mmCIF file of C-alpha atoms and ligand atoms in Angstrom:
data_model
loop_
_atom_site.group_PDB
_atom_site.id
_atom_site.type_symbol
_atom_site.label_atom_id
_atom_site.label_comp_id
_atom_site.label_asym_id
_atom_site.label_seq_id
_atom_site.Cartn_x
_atom_site.Cartn_y
_atom_site.Cartn_z
ATOM 1 C CA MET A 337 -5.126 16.523 5.821
ATOM 2 C CA PHE A 338 -4.031 13.459 7.277
ATOM 3 C CA ASP A 339 -1.285 11.800 4.897
ATOM 4 C CA ILE A 340 -2.469 8.528 4.082
ATOM 5 C CA ASN A 341 0.847 7.287 2.290
ATOM 6 C CA ALA A 342 2.764 9.024 4.856
ATOM 7 C CA LEU A 343 1.156 6.570 7.612
ATOM 8 C CA ASP A 344 1.634 3.207 5.462
ATOM 9 C CA ARG A 345 5.437 4.516 5.114
ATOM 10 C CA ILE A 346 5.423 3.980 8.632
ATOM 11 C CA VAL A 347 3.440 0.856 9.180
ATOM 12 C CA LYS A 348 6.100 -0.491 6.781
ATOM 13 C CA GLU A 349 9.081 0.693 8.212
ATOM 14 C CA THR A 350 7.985 -0.560 11.674
ATOM 15 C CA LEU A 351 7.369 -4.013 10.297
ATOM 16 C CA GLU A 352 10.542 -4.218 8.769
ATOM 17 C CA ALA A 353 12.436 -2.788 12.141
ATOM 18 C CA ILE A 354 10.649 -5.530 13.705
ATOM 19 C CA GLU A 355 11.951 -8.346 11.425
ATOM 20 C CA ARG A 356 14.823 -6.735 11.595
ATOM 21 C CA SER A 357 15.660 -7.698 15.512
ATOM 22 C CA LYS A 358 13.579 -11.243 14.945
ATOM 23 C CA ASN A 359 16.921 -11.566 12.787
ATOM 24 C CA GLN A 360 19.238 -9.948 14.716
ATOM 25 C CA ILE A 361 17.708 -11.888 18.085
ATOM 26 C CA TYR A 362 17.944 -14.725 16.166
ATOM 27 C CA ASP A 363 21.658 -14.538 15.191
ATOM 28 C CA ILE A 364 22.530 -14.065 19.396
ATOM 29 C CA ALA A 365 20.570 -17.170 19.859
ATOM 30 C CA GLU A 366 23.134 -18.615 17.386
ATOM 31 C CA ASN A 367 25.891 -18.022 17.954
ATOM 32 C CA SER A 368 25.146 -18.303 22.098
ATOM 33 C CA ARG A 369 23.773 -22.041 21.065
ATOM 34 C CA LEU A 370 27.155 -22.440 19.256
ATOM 35 C CA GLU A 371 29.097 -20.993 21.687
ATOM 36 C CA LEU A 372 28.060 -23.771 24.689
ATOM 37 C CA ILE A 373 28.305 -26.934 22.416
ATOM 38 C CA ARG A 374 31.980 -25.731 22.199
ATOM 39 C CA VAL A 375 32.328 -24.920 25.861
ATOM 40 C CA SER A 376 30.398 -27.636 27.490
ATOM 41 C CA GLN A 377 32.878 -30.258 24.919
ATOM 42 C CA GLU A 378 36.087 -27.745 26.586
ATOM 43 C CA LEU A 379 34.264 -28.923 29.544
ATOM 44 C CA ASN A 380 34.428 -32.488 29.498
ATOM 45 C CA GLU A 381 37.815 -32.555 28.327
ATOM 46 C CA VAL A 382 38.972 -30.845 31.486
ATOM 47 C CA LYS A 383 36.673 -32.701 33.455
ATOM 48 C CA LYS A 384 38.563 -36.080 32.250
ATOM 49 C CA GLU A 385 41.377 -34.176 32.812
ATOM 50 C CA VAL A 386 40.782 -33.042 36.514
ATOM 51 C CA SER A 387 39.339 -37.294 37.285
ATOM 52 C CA GLU A 388 43.035 -38.226 35.580
ATOM 53 C CA ILE A 389 45.272 -35.641 37.441
ATOM 54 C CA ILE A 390 43.536 -36.371 40.865
ATOM 55 C CA ARG A 391 44.150 -40.470 40.349
ATOM 56 C CA GLN A 392 47.677 -39.205 39.703
ATOM 57 C CA VAL A 393 48.597 -37.080 41.960
ATOM 58 C CA ASP A 394 46.867 -39.734 44.439
ATOM 59 C CA LYS A 395 49.541 -42.332 42.916
ATOM 60 C CA LYS A 396 52.156 -39.761 43.423
ATOM 61 C CA ALA A 397 51.395 -38.636 46.973
ATOM 62 C CA LEU A 398 51.758 -42.567 48.072
ATOM 63 C CA ILE A 399 55.101 -42.899 46.503
ATOM 64 C CA GLU A 400 56.036 -39.748 47.712
ATOM 65 C CA LYS A 401 55.089 -41.345 51.448
ATOM 66 C CA ARG A 402 57.070 -44.005 51.202
ATOM 67 C CA ALA A 403 60.306 -42.863 49.796
ATOM 68 C CA ARG A 404 59.864 -40.815 53.126
ATOM 69 C CA ALA A 405 59.436 -43.465 55.302
ATOM 70 C CA ARG A 406 62.425 -45.325 53.497
ATOM 71 C CA LEU A 407 64.212 -41.858 54.126
ATOM 72 C CA MET A 408 63.691 -41.538 57.841
ATOM 73 C CA GLU A 409 64.152 -45.527 58.214
ATOM 74 C CA VAL A 410 67.538 -44.923 56.340
ATOM 75 C CA SER A 411 68.479 -41.964 58.207
ATOM 76 C CA LYS A 412 68.134 -43.849 61.729
ATOM 77 C CA ASP A 413 69.920 -46.421 61.190
ATOM 78 C CA PHE A 414 73.359 -45.743 60.103
ATOM 79 C CA GLN A 415 75.378 -48.673 60.926
ATOM 80 C CA ARG A 416 72.938 -50.501 58.649
ATOM 81 C CA TYR A 417 72.939 -47.891 55.355
ATOM 82 C CA THR A 418 75.758 -46.724 54.133
ATOM 83 C CA GLU A 419 75.821 -42.097 53.210
ATOM 84 C CA LYS A 420 75.487 -42.628 49.403
ATOM 85 C CA ASP A 421 72.297 -45.264 50.568
ATOM 86 C CA ILE A 422 71.343 -41.767 52.700
ATOM 87 C CA LYS A 423 71.779 -39.835 49.613
ATOM 88 C CA ASP A 424 69.989 -41.558 47.806
ATOM 89 C CA ALA A 425 67.033 -41.648 49.284
ATOM 90 C CA TYR A 426 67.208 -38.425 50.497
ATOM 91 C CA ASP A 427 67.191 -37.457 46.909
ATOM 92 C CA GLN A 428 64.421 -39.753 46.018
ATOM 93 C CA ALA A 429 61.776 -38.184 48.501
ATOM 94 C CA TYR A 430 63.101 -35.047 47.089
ATOM 95 C CA ASP A 431 62.324 -35.409 43.840
ATOM 96 C CA LEU A 432 58.952 -37.040 44.281
ATOM 97 C CA GLN A 433 58.236 -34.225 46.113
ATOM 98 C CA VAL A 434 58.798 -31.449 43.965
ATOM 99 C CA GLU A 435 57.218 -33.579 41.400
ATOM 100 C CA LEU A 436 53.642 -34.141 43.378
ATOM 101 C CA ILE A 437 53.737 -30.789 44.110
ATOM 102 C CA LYS A 438 54.355 -29.819 40.309
ATOM 103 C CA MET A 439 51.601 -31.937 39.841
ATOM 104 C CA GLN A 440 49.133 -30.492 42.559
ATOM 105 C CA GLU A 441 49.454 -27.142 41.210
ATOM 106 C CA LYS A 442 48.316 -28.534 37.689
ATOM 107 C CA GLU A 443 45.558 -29.926 39.510
ATOM 108 C CA LYS A 444 44.318 -26.681 41.142
ATOM 109 C CA LEU A 445 44.504 -24.832 37.416
ATOM 110 C CA LEU A 446 42.316 -27.618 35.958
ATOM 111 C CA ARG A 447 39.897 -27.428 39.009
ATOM 112 C CA PHE A 448 39.744 -23.834 38.549
ATOM 113 C CA ARG A 449 38.968 -23.881 34.838
ATOM 114 C CA ARG A 450 36.701 -26.579 35.212
ATOM 115 C CA ASP A 451 35.208 -24.107 37.661
ATOM 116 C CA HIS A 452 35.289 -21.251 35.537
ATOM 117 C CA LEU A 453 33.391 -23.235 32.599
ATOM 118 C CA GLU A 454 30.928 -24.446 34.894
ATOM 119 C CA THR A 455 29.733 -21.052 35.216
ATOM 120 C CA SER A 456 30.432 -19.879 31.478
ATOM 121 C CA LEU A 457 28.244 -22.663 30.586
ATOM 122 C CA ARG A 458 25.294 -21.603 33.241
ATOM 123 C CA ARG A 459 25.192 -18.366 31.385
ATOM 124 C CA LEU A 460 25.195 -19.668 28.259
ATOM 125 C CA ASN A 461 22.122 -21.150 29.018
ATOM 126 C CA ALA A 462 20.881 -18.692 30.285
ATOM 127 C CA THR A 463 21.477 -16.513 27.177
ATOM 128 C CA VAL A 464 19.788 -19.429 25.241
ATOM 129 C CA ASP A 465 16.834 -19.826 26.810
ATOM 130 C CA ARG A 466 15.876 -15.744 27.013
ATOM 131 C CA ALA A 467 17.003 -15.378 23.405
ATOM 132 C CA GLU A 468 14.801 -18.234 21.759
ATOM 133 C CA LYS A 469 11.924 -16.915 24.164
ATOM 134 C CA LEU A 470 12.222 -13.443 22.520
ATOM 135 C CA VAL A 471 12.605 -14.643 19.132
ATOM 136 C CA SER A 472 9.577 -16.689 19.951
ATOM 137 C CA GLN A 473 7.761 -13.474 21.343
ATOM 138 C CA VAL A 474 8.999 -11.581 18.497
ATOM 139 C CA GLY A 475 7.110 -13.734 16.121
ATOM 140 C CA VAL A 476 4.182 -13.648 17.839
ATOM 141 C CA VAL A 477 4.121 -9.909 18.069
ATOM 142 C CA LEU A 478 5.104 -9.914 14.425
ATOM 143 C CA ASN A 479 2.683 -11.863 13.409
ATOM 144 C CA TYR A 480 -0.013 -10.692 15.461
ATOM 145 C CA LEU A 481 1.140 -7.142 13.922
ATOM 146 C CA GLY A 482 1.342 -8.255 10.546
ATOM 147 C CA GLY A 483 -1.579 -9.889 9.907
ATOM 148 C CA GLY A 484 -3.070 -6.453 11.767
ATOM 149 C CA LEU A 485 -1.007 -3.963 9.827
ATOM 150 C CA GLN A 486 -1.660 -5.705 6.631
ATOM 151 C CA ASP A 487 -5.338 -5.256 7.118
ATOM 152 C CA LEU A 488 -4.402 -1.904 8.237
ATOM 153 C CA GLY A 489 -2.800 -1.763 4.974
ATOM 154 C CA SER A 490 -5.234 -2.835 2.693
ATOM 155 C CA LYS A 491 -7.945 -0.309 4.466
ATOM 156 C CA ILE A 492 -5.443 2.495 4.481
ATOM 157 C CA GLY A 493 -5.618 1.727 0.207
ATOM 158 C CA GLU A 494 -9.936 1.811 0.530
ATOM 159 C CA VAL A 495 -9.764 5.154 2.294
ATOM 160 C CA HIS A 496 -7.101 6.459 -0.132
ATOM 161 C CA GLN A 497 -9.120 5.195 -2.999
ATOM 162 C CA ALA A 498 -12.304 6.398 -0.976
ATOM 163 C CA GLN A 499 -10.879 10.230 -0.604
ATOM 164 C CA GLN A 500 -9.664 9.946 -4.314
ATOM 165 C CA MET A 501 -12.314 9.313 -6.080
ATOM 166 C CA ALA A 502 -14.236 11.826 -3.126
ATOM 167 C CA MET A 503 -12.177 14.154 -4.592
ATOM 168 C CA SER A 504 -12.429 13.786 -7.992
ATOM 169 C CA ILE A 505 -16.029 14.352 -7.646
ATOM 170 C CA ILE A 506 -15.887 16.871 -5.842
ATOM 171 C CA LYS A 507 -13.312 18.663 -8.785
ATOM 172 C CA ALA A 508 -16.033 17.147 -11.935
ATOM 173 C CA GLN A 509 -18.684 19.241 -9.539
ATOM 174 C CA GLU A 510 -16.355 22.587 -9.755
ATOM 175 C CA GLU A 511 -15.475 21.767 -13.253
ATOM 176 C CA GLU A 512 -19.428 21.965 -13.290
ATOM 177 C CA ARG A 513 -20.090 24.518 -11.728
ATOM 178 C CA LYS A 514 -17.018 26.955 -13.497
ATOM 179 C CA ARG A 515 -18.609 25.347 -16.991
ATOM 180 C CA VAL A 516 -22.946 26.449 -16.152
ATOM 181 C CA ALA A 517 -20.991 29.857 -15.149
ATOM 182 C CA ARG A 518 -19.304 30.200 -18.915
ATOM 183 C CA GLU A 519 -22.844 29.220 -20.436
ATOM 184 C CA ILE A 520 -24.981 31.867 -18.796
ATOM 185 C CA HIS A 521 -22.461 34.265 -18.910
ATOM 186 C CA ASP A 522 -21.679 33.835 -22.672
ATOM 187 C CA GLY A 523 -25.363 33.387 -23.751
ATOM 188 C CA PRO A 524 -28.440 34.785 -21.909
ATOM 189 C CA ALA A 525 -25.844 37.018 -19.287
ATOM 190 C CA GLN A 526 -25.001 38.846 -22.666
ATOM 191 C CA SER A 527 -28.114 38.229 -24.209
ATOM 192 C CA MET A 528 -29.677 40.275 -20.898
ATOM 193 C CA ALA A 529 -27.417 43.470 -21.213
ATOM 194 C CA ASN A 530 -28.442 43.853 -25.136
ATOM 195 C CA ILE A 531 -31.745 43.055 -24.187
ATOM 196 C CA VAL A 532 -31.639 46.105 -21.978
ATOM 197 C CA MET A 533 -29.945 48.533 -24.236
ATOM 198 C CA ARG A 534 -31.886 47.796 -26.984
ATOM 199 C CA ALA A 535 -34.888 48.160 -24.765
ATOM 200 C CA ASP A 536 -33.294 51.492 -24.224
ATOM 201 C CA TYR A 537 -33.162 51.835 -27.870
ATOM 202 C CA CYS A 538 -36.948 51.732 -28.389
ATOM 203 C CA GLN A 539 -37.926 54.019 -25.430
ATOM 204 C CA LYS A 540 -35.442 57.105 -26.968
ATOM 205 C CA LEU A 541 -36.949 55.922 -30.663
ATOM 206 C CA LEU A 542 -40.880 56.105 -29.322
ATOM 207 C CA ASP A 543 -39.948 60.296 -29.052
ATOM 208 C CA LEU A 544 -37.666 60.325 -32.525
ATOM 209 C CA HIS A 545 -38.891 57.586 -34.991
ATOM 210 C CA PRO A 546 -42.327 56.260 -33.242
ATOM 211 C CA ASP A 547 -42.677 54.167 -36.929
ATOM 212 C CA LYS A 548 -39.459 52.170 -36.490
ATOM 213 C CA VAL A 549 -40.432 51.027 -33.325
ATOM 214 C CA ARG A 550 -42.126 47.690 -34.666
ATOM 215 C CA GLY A 551 -39.167 46.194 -36.168
ATOM 216 C CA GLU A 552 -37.080 46.696 -33.519
ATOM 217 C CA LEU A 553 -39.647 45.555 -30.798
ATOM 218 C CA VAL A 554 -39.951 42.702 -33.117
ATOM 219 C CA ALA A 555 -35.989 42.082 -33.110
ATOM 220 C CA LEU A 556 -36.086 42.310 -29.372
ATOM 221 C CA GLN A 557 -38.701 39.783 -29.103
ATOM 222 C CA GLU A 558 -36.777 37.464 -30.941
ATOM 223 C CA LEU A 559 -33.475 37.864 -28.849
ATOM 224 C CA VAL A 560 -35.657 37.590 -25.616
ATOM 225 C CA ARG A 561 -36.903 34.105 -27.225
ATOM 226 C CA SER A 562 -32.894 33.188 -28.269
ATOM 227 C CA SER A 563 -31.753 33.407 -24.558
ATOM 228 C CA LEU A 564 -35.290 32.069 -23.326
ATOM 229 C CA THR A 565 -34.243 28.843 -25.377
ATOM 230 C CA ASP A 566 -30.207 29.292 -24.073
ATOM 231 C CA VAL A 567 -31.814 29.672 -20.475
ATOM 232 C CA ARG A 568 -33.972 26.248 -20.866
ATOM 233 C CA LYS A 569 -30.948 24.799 -22.763
ATOM 234 C CA ILE A 570 -28.727 25.490 -19.080
ATOM 235 C CA ILE A 571 -31.354 24.082 -17.265
ATOM 236 C CA PHE A 572 -31.860 20.653 -18.971
ATOM 237 C CA ASP A 573 -28.146 20.436 -18.980
ATOM 238 C CA LEU A 574 -28.148 20.869 -15.392
ATOM 239 C CA ARG A 575 -31.520 18.595 -14.582
ATOM 240 C CA PRO A 576 -33.109 17.124 -17.157
ATOM 241 C CA MET A 577 -36.454 16.917 -16.013
ATOM 242 C CA VAL A 578 -38.007 15.050 -18.710
ATOM 243 C CA LEU A 579 -35.302 12.051 -16.975
ATOM 244 C CA ASP A 580 -36.852 12.404 -13.637
ATOM 245 C CA ASP A 581 -40.652 12.528 -15.948
ATOM 246 C CA LEU A 582 -40.134 9.984 -18.694
ATOM 247 C CA GLY A 583 -37.127 8.104 -17.603
ATOM 248 C CA LEU A 584 -33.899 7.643 -19.490
ATOM 249 C CA ALA A 585 -34.074 6.210 -23.152
ATOM 250 C CA PRO A 586 -37.286 8.951 -24.075
ATOM 251 C CA ALA A 587 -34.205 11.370 -21.874
ATOM 252 C CA ILE A 588 -31.722 10.243 -23.963
ATOM 253 C CA LYS A 589 -33.350 10.594 -27.037
ATOM 254 C CA ARG A 590 -35.104 14.256 -26.559
ATOM 255 C CA TYR A 591 -31.370 15.223 -25.777
ATOM 256 C CA LEU A 592 -29.954 13.413 -29.386
ATOM 257 C CA SER A 593 -32.962 14.969 -31.383
ATOM 258 C CA ASP A 594 -32.427 17.955 -29.941
ATOM 259 C CA TYR A 595 -28.811 17.958 -30.713
ATOM 260 C CA ASN A 596 -29.538 16.622 -34.542
ATOM 261 C CA ASP A 597 -31.352 20.015 -34.658
ATOM 262 C CA GLN A 598 -28.582 21.468 -33.876
ATOM 263 C CA LEU A 599 -25.628 20.674 -34.929
ATOM 264 C CA GLY A 600 -24.285 19.381 -38.631
ATOM 265 C CA VAL A 601 -23.817 15.445 -37.039
ATOM 266 C CA GLN A 602 -26.540 13.073 -36.875
ATOM 267 C CA ILE A 603 -26.247 10.753 -34.253
ATOM 268 C CA GLU A 604 -29.022 7.524 -33.919
ATOM 269 C CA PHE A 605 -30.132 6.708 -31.164
ATOM 270 C CA LEU A 606 -31.482 2.812 -30.571
ATOM 271 C CA PHE A 607 -32.623 0.958 -27.708
ATOM 272 C CA ILE A 608 -33.313 -2.614 -27.403
ATOM 273 C CA GLY A 609 -35.701 -3.919 -24.084
ATOM 274 C CA PRO A 610 -38.362 -3.094 -22.021
ATOM 275 C CA GLN A 611 -38.532 0.360 -21.054
ATOM 276 C CA LYS A 612 -38.767 0.098 -16.973
ATOM 277 C CA ARG A 613 -37.130 2.738 -14.914
ATOM 278 C CA LEU A 614 -34.182 2.746 -12.327
ATOM 279 C CA GLU A 615 -33.227 4.150 -9.590
ATOM 280 C CA SER A 616 -33.186 8.011 -10.103
ATOM 281 C CA SER A 617 -29.138 8.361 -9.314
ATOM 282 C CA VAL A 618 -28.514 5.153 -11.438
ATOM 283 C CA GLU A 619 -30.613 7.289 -14.645
ATOM 284 C CA VAL A 620 -29.058 10.519 -13.589
ATOM 285 C CA ALA A 621 -25.522 8.634 -14.054
ATOM 286 C CA LEU A 622 -26.142 6.947 -17.040
ATOM 287 C CA PHE A 623 -27.281 10.231 -18.681
ATOM 288 C CA ARG A 624 -24.541 12.003 -17.381
ATOM 289 C CA ILE A 625 -22.542 9.671 -19.240
ATOM 290 C CA ILE A 626 -23.896 9.721 -22.444
ATOM 291 C CA GLN A 627 -24.363 13.364 -22.376
ATOM 292 C CA GLU A 628 -20.137 13.333 -21.948
ATOM 293 C CA ALA A 629 -19.784 11.112 -24.272
ATOM 294 C CA VAL A 630 -22.001 12.687 -26.945
ATOM 295 C CA ASN A 631 -20.162 16.104 -26.044
ATOM 296 C CA ASN A 632 -17.487 14.382 -26.957
ATOM 297 C CA ILE A 633 -18.301 13.776 -30.407
ATOM 298 C CA ARG A 634 -19.908 17.310 -31.443
ATOM 299 C CA LYS A 635 -16.251 19.391 -29.466
ATOM 300 C CA HIS A 636 -13.460 16.519 -30.877
ATOM 301 C CA ALA A 637 -14.431 13.827 -33.286
ATOM 302 C CA ARG A 638 -15.050 15.437 -36.052
ATOM 303 C CA ALA A 639 -17.736 12.379 -37.238
ATOM 304 C CA LYS A 640 -19.987 11.624 -39.950
ATOM 305 C CA SER A 641 -21.784 9.698 -38.096
ATOM 306 C CA ALA A 642 -22.292 8.222 -34.789
ATOM 307 C CA ILE A 643 -24.595 5.944 -32.727
ATOM 308 C CA VAL A 644 -25.459 5.655 -28.792
ATOM 309 C CA LYS A 645 -27.184 2.402 -27.965
ATOM 310 C CA MET A 646 -28.734 1.410 -25.116
ATOM 311 C CA GLU A 647 -30.078 -2.428 -24.355
ATOM 312 C CA MET A 648 -31.569 -3.214 -21.352
ATOM 313 C CA LEU A 649 -31.254 -6.652 -20.308
ATOM 314 C CA PRO A 650 -32.662 -8.225 -17.014
ATOM 315 C CA GLU A 651 -30.112 -7.964 -14.390
ATOM 316 C CA LYS A 652 -27.611 -5.067 -16.878
ATOM 317 C CA ILE A 653 -27.616 -2.264 -18.963
ATOM 318 C CA ASN A 654 -25.126 -1.586 -21.895
ATOM 319 C CA ILE A 655 -24.589 0.953 -23.401
ATOM 320 C CA TYR A 656 -22.460 1.728 -26.113
ATOM 321 C CA VAL A 657 -21.750 4.989 -28.290
ATOM 322 C CA LYS A 658 -19.391 4.762 -31.689
ATOM 323 C CA ASP A 659 -18.361 7.953 -33.635
ATOM 324 C CA ASP A 660 -16.484 7.451 -36.903
ATOM 325 C CA GLY A 661 -14.455 10.179 -36.180
ATOM 326 C CA THR A 662 -10.832 11.375 -35.929
ATOM 327 C CA GLY A 663 -10.232 9.270 -33.101
ATOM 328 C CA PHE A 664 -7.170 9.573 -30.170
ATOM 329 C CA ASP A 665 -4.576 8.562 -28.370
ATOM 330 C CA LEU A 666 -6.049 6.584 -25.535
ATOM 331 C CA ASN A 667 -3.074 6.339 -23.608
ATOM 332 C CA LYS A 668 -1.634 10.055 -24.060
ATOM 333 C CA VAL A 669 -5.033 10.944 -22.908
ATOM 334 C CA MET A 670 -5.436 9.115 -19.507
ATOM 335 C CA ALA A 671 -1.819 9.301 -18.725
ATOM 336 C CA ASP A 672 -2.106 11.548 -15.660
ATOM 337 C CA GLY A 673 0.415 14.584 -16.120
ATOM 338 C CA GLU A 674 -1.290 15.318 -19.754
ATOM 339 C CA ARG A 675 -4.954 15.187 -19.074
ATOM 340 C CA ASP A 676 -6.958 18.495 -19.569
ATOM 341 C CA GLY A 677 -9.981 18.009 -19.496
ATOM 342 C CA TYR A 678 -12.744 15.230 -16.750
ATOM 343 C CA GLY A 679 -14.897 14.306 -19.349
ATOM 344 C CA LEU A 680 -13.410 10.339 -19.624
ATOM 345 C CA ILE A 681 -12.473 10.603 -16.033
ATOM 346 C CA GLY A 682 -15.619 11.644 -14.642
ATOM 347 C CA ILE A 683 -17.446 8.774 -17.076
ATOM 348 C CA ARG A 684 -14.929 6.089 -15.739
ATOM 349 C CA GLU A 685 -15.849 7.579 -11.991
ATOM 350 C CA ARG A 686 -19.290 7.279 -12.798
ATOM 351 C CA VAL A 687 -19.124 3.436 -13.736
ATOM 352 C CA GLN A 688 -16.869 2.601 -11.374
ATOM 353 C CA LEU A 689 -19.498 3.871 -8.874
ATOM 354 C CA LEU A 690 -21.789 1.825 -10.127
ATOM 355 C CA LYS A 691 -20.098 -1.008 -9.713
ATOM 356 C CA GLY A 692 -20.004 -1.423 -13.783
ATOM 357 C CA GLU A 693 -17.277 -1.566 -16.473
ATOM 358 C CA PHE A 694 -15.971 0.567 -19.057
ATOM 359 C CA ASN A 695 -13.817 0.453 -22.020
ATOM 360 C CA ILE A 696 -12.758 2.507 -24.939
ATOM 361 C CA THR A 697 -11.737 1.430 -28.047
ATOM 362 C CA THR A 698 -10.428 4.367 -29.856
ATOM 363 C CA ALA A 699 -6.971 4.848 -31.993
ATOM 364 C CA PRO A 700 -5.992 8.615 -34.365
ATOM 365 C CA GLY A 701 -8.163 7.699 -37.327
ATOM 366 C CA ARG A 702 -9.916 5.439 -36.306
ATOM 367 C CA GLY A 703 -13.044 6.608 -34.605
ATOM 368 C CA THR A 704 -14.071 5.888 -30.860
ATOM 369 C CA SER A 705 -16.778 3.197 -29.195
ATOM 370 C CA ILE A 706 -17.009 4.005 -26.118
ATOM 371 C CA GLY A 707 -18.527 0.873 -24.491
ATOM 372 C CA ILE A 708 -20.339 0.630 -20.518
ATOM 373 C CA SER A 709 -21.667 -2.395 -18.167
ATOM 374 C CA VAL A 710 -23.475 -1.655 -15.440
ATOM 375 C CA PRO A 711 -25.721 -4.117 -13.344
ATOM 376 C CA VAL A 712 -29.010 -2.950 -12.477
ATOM 377 C CA ASP A 713 -31.852 -3.251 -10.293
ATOM 378 C CA TYR A 714 -35.037 -2.393 -11.597
ATOM 379 C CA ASN A 715 -37.764 -0.725 -9.244
HETATM 380 N N1 LIG B 722 -15.164 11.014 -29.432
HETATM 381 C C1 LIG B 722 -13.935 11.625 -28.934
HETATM 382 N N2 LIG B 722 -13.629 12.133 -30.707
HETATM 383 C C2 LIG B 722 -11.876 12.391 -30.618
HETATM 384 N N3 LIG B 722 -11.552 12.443 -29.752
HETATM 385 C C3 LIG B 722 -12.008 12.410 -28.460
HETATM 386 C C4 LIG B 722 -13.314 12.079 -28.325
HETATM 387 N N4 LIG B 722 -13.060 11.363 -27.396
HETATM 388 C C5 LIG B 722 -12.449 12.003 -26.331
HETATM 389 N N5 LIG B 722 -12.072 12.878 -27.244
HETATM 390 C C6 LIG B 722 -10.080 12.813 -26.979
HETATM 391 O O1 LIG B 722 -9.983 12.706 -25.294
HETATM 392 C C7 LIG B 722 -9.545 14.350 -24.865
HETATM 393 C C8 LIG B 722 -10.361 14.009 -23.384
HETATM 394 O O2 LIG B 722 -11.434 13.851 -23.690
HETATM 395 P P1 LIG B 722 -12.415 14.766 -22.144
HETATM 396 O O3 LIG B 722 -13.847 14.357 -22.288
HETATM 397 O O4 LIG B 722 -11.591 14.077 -20.880
HETATM 398 O O5 LIG B 722 -12.187 15.685 -21.959
HETATM 399 P P2 LIG B 722 -12.551 17.363 -23.110
HETATM 400 O O6 LIG B 722 -13.667 16.627 -23.805
HETATM 401 O O7 LIG B 722 -11.227 17.651 -23.352
HETATM 402 O O8 LIG B 722 -12.727 18.112 -21.914
HETATM 403 P P3 LIG B 722 -13.617 18.154 -20.537
HETATM 404 O O9 LIG B 722 -14.635 16.628 -21.496
HETATM 405 O O10 LIG B 722 -13.613 18.099 -19.730
HETATM 406 O O11 LIG B 722 -14.762 19.231 -20.999
HETATM 407 C C9 LIG B 722 -10.277 14.987 -25.513
HETATM 408 O O12 LIG B 722 -9.155 16.542 -25.241
HETATM 409 C C10 LIG B 722 -10.064 14.520 -26.919
HETATM 410 O O13 LIG B 722 -8.738 14.701 -27.344
HETATM 411 MG MG1 LIG B 723 -14.936 15.897 -22.962
#
């Protein structure tokens, strides 16, 4: 079967993965931006140094040029200048040349550094741009997906609920079938087998002791009559025809008076309001609910007295089923793992399908009271 939980998990994980990538891209953009600031600061410094060194190189080149001119002049005129003058002029020109070369070297390095920084800056700018665009794109995608997927999430929830409800309806139907099968097997089916046997016996008796046949036939008649009652009861439980013919309140009244005849406990029926017909499916559902609650009283409550109260109001119907019996631990009974019956769950689901409210008040030794309220639309 298609696993809704797995899909839900995948959707959540996908959203988380996208959110994580968004954060990662955001980090990359942030780091690049910081690097960009550092590089542009350094570039500014280097640019300043470059123009400073150019200025210094120009100045030095001028001085060096003059020193070379002086050296030429001094070395041409041996009469005016001594050997020391020439040597000094030479030394000076040489020193200046060395200094100039050093400074030119430095200028070259600085220019190279500047070009490199400019390239880095361009690259970083592009990275930041791209990352920012990506962050906003992922943001849009995430919002879009988030909205859509959340919607999907709630849809999945609804489908899930519907699926579970369908499952428990099927389960309840299966339980009901089992119950009917058991009732037919234990009641009418056994009686029939018995009847066949006794009819057989009557036949034999006819030859041997014709005088005893009458008595036997009376017993046989009694047996048939009681299985007929059983069959009628099973049919009534399956689909109370009186419900279709007369409506909810008379059907419940009939059901309870049959019950009271059979059982020790007297279940009182109180009806308030005008007797109006409801949609057939609603009547059946409410009848089943009361039937189950009364069955539970019979099976579990050991009550001295009980009451079924039905109140037809203009827009809703309230039903109370209350007994003074043993009561029970509600949390334990409704806990998923420990449940062994489907009656109360069935009531809850029927009420849910009717968009009504359902509550149970009970505790061990305190009796049980079931309250149901469903909105109705009278025909
Ligand atoms: N009126 C009541 N008084 C005392 N105990 C009750 C009453 N109604 C329900 N219970 C307790 O709650 C349990 C669950 O009831 P529920 O109708 O769901 O199942 P069940 O009657 O045991 O089985 P099923 O209805 O499927 O034949 C019962 O087994 C019983 O212990
Ligand atoms: Mg029950």
